[in-house]
CSV table of C-alpha atoms in Angstrom, one decimal:
chain,number,residue,atom,x,y,z
A,290,MET,CA,113.2,119.6,108.8
A,291,SER,CA,112.3,118.8,105.1
A,292,ASN,CA,109.0,119.1,103.3
A,293,SER,CA,107.4,117.7,100.1
A,294,SER,CA,104.0,118.7,98.8
A,295,PHE,CA,102.0,117.3,95.8
A,296,GLN,CA,98.5,116.5,94.5
A,297,MET,CA,97.3,113.0,93.9
A,298,SER,CA,94.0,111.2,93.2
A,299,SER,CA,92.4,107.8,93.5
A,300,PHE,CA,93.6,106.9,90.0
A,301,THR,CA,97.0,105.7,91.1
A,302,SER,CA,99.0,105.2,94.3
A,303,VAL,CA,102.1,107.3,95.1
A,304,ASP,CA,105.1,105.2,96.0
A,305,ASP,CA,108.4,106.9,96.9
A,306,LYS,CA,111.3,107.1,99.4
A,307,LEU,CA,112.3,109.6,102.0
A,308,VAL,CA,116.1,109.9,102.8
A,309,MET,CA,116.3,110.4,106.5
A,310,MET,CA,119.1,112.4,108.0
A,311,GLY,CA,118.6,111.5,111.7
A,312,GLU,CA,115.0,112.5,111.8
A,313,THR,CA,112.8,110.5,114.1
A,314,GLN,CA,109.4,111.5,112.9
A,315,VAL,CA,107.5,111.9,109.6
A,316,THR,CA,104.0,113.5,109.3
A,317,PHE,CA,101.7,113.1,106.3
A,318,SER,CA,99.0,115.8,106.1
A,319,PHE,CA,96.0,115.8,103.7
A,320,SER,CA,93.5,118.3,102.4
A,321,SER,CA,90.7,117.6,100.0
A,322,ALA,CA,87.3,119.0,98.9
A,323,TYR,CA,86.2,115.3,98.4
A,324,ALA,CA,85.3,112.6,100.8
A,325,THR,CA,88.2,110.1,100.6
A,326,THR,CA,89.8,107.4,102.5
A,327,ILE,CA,93.6,107.5,102.6
A,328,LEU,CA,96.0,104.6,103.5
A,329,VAL,CA,99.7,105.4,104.2
A,330,GLU,CA,102.2,102.5,104.4
A,331,VAL,CA,105.7,103.1,105.5
A,332,TRP,CA,108.6,100.6,105.6
A,333,THR,CA,112.4,100.5,105.8
A,334,GLU,CA,114.8,99.2,103.2
A,335,ASP,CA,115.7,95.5,103.9
A,336,ASP,CA,119.5,96.1,103.8
A,337,GLN,CA,119.6,98.6,106.7
A,338,GLY,CA,119.5,96.1,109.5
A,339,ALA,CA,116.5,97.2,111.6
A,340,SER,CA,113.3,96.2,109.9
A,341,TYR,CA,110.2,98.5,110.2
A,342,SER,CA,106.8,98.4,108.7
A,343,SER,CA,103.7,100.4,109.6
A,344,SER,CA,100.4,101.6,108.1
A,345,GLN,CA,97.7,104.1,109.1
A,346,THR,CA,94.4,105.1,107.6
A,347,THR,CA,92.5,108.4,107.7
A,348,ALA,CA,89.7,110.1,105.8
A,349,THR,CA,88.9,113.5,104.4
A,350,ASP,CA,85.3,114.9,104.2
A,351,GLY,CA,85.9,118.2,102.4
A,352,VAL,CA,86.3,120.1,105.7
A,353,ASN,CA,88.8,118.5,108.0
A,354,GLU,CA,92.6,118.3,107.2
A,355,PRO,CA,93.8,115.1,108.9
A,356,SER,CA,97.4,114.1,109.4
A,357,LEU,CA,99.2,110.9,110.2
A,358,THR,CA,102.5,110.7,112.2
A,359,PHE,CA,105.0,107.9,112.2
A,360,ASP,CA,107.7,108.1,114.9
A,361,ASP,CA,108.7,104.6,115.9
A,362,PHE,CA,111.1,103.7,113.0
A,363,PRO,CA,114.9,103.3,113.3
A,364,PRO,CA,116.4,106.9,113.2
A,365,SER,CA,119.1,106.0,110.6
A,366,ALA,CA,116.8,104.2,108.2
A,367,ASN,CA,115.5,105.6,104.9
A,368,LEU,CA,111.8,105.2,104.6
A,369,HIS,CA,109.7,104.0,101.7
A,370,TYR,CA,106.1,105.1,101.6
A,371,ARG,CA,103.0,104.3,99.6
A,372,ILE,CA,99.9,106.5,99.7
A,373,THR,CA,96.6,105.1,98.4
A,374,VAL,CA,93.5,107.2,98.0
A,375,THR,CA,90.0,105.8,97.5
A,376,GLY,CA,86.8,107.8,97.1
A,377,GLU,CA,83.5,108.1,95.3
A,378,ASP,CA,83.2,106.5,91.9
A,379,GLY,CA,83.1,109.1,89.1
A,380,SER,CA,84.7,111.8,91.3
A,381,GLU,CA,88.2,113.3,90.9
A,382,ASN,CA,89.0,112.5,94.5
A,383,THR,CA,92.0,114.9,94.4
A,384,VAL,CA,94.0,115.2,97.6
A,385,GLN,CA,96.7,117.7,98.5
A,386,VAL,CA,99.5,115.9,100.3
A,387,SER,CA,102.2,117.4,102.5
A,388,ILE,CA,105.0,115.4,104.0
A,389,ASP,CA,107.2,116.8,106.8
A,390,TRP,CA,110.3,115.0,108.2
């Protein structure tokens, strides 16, 4: 299992790729002192045969640490993801992100 962790805010989306080595599940976990809404979009590369696209939404409230799990993608496909955070105007809206796959 692999892991990636980073901080982000509502100022810009994070758009990247996960190289899958037979994994069949990826989990995005979030922690924030701010009230935010988080959208995670996941999709496969077009040239890998099996097409997959999914999105899920969650929220932070300064207390809970929500997570989103995707597990219905083709096992041999690399996954692209985009994480978008929205929050209160004028706030930093910083979110700690952890991805496990």
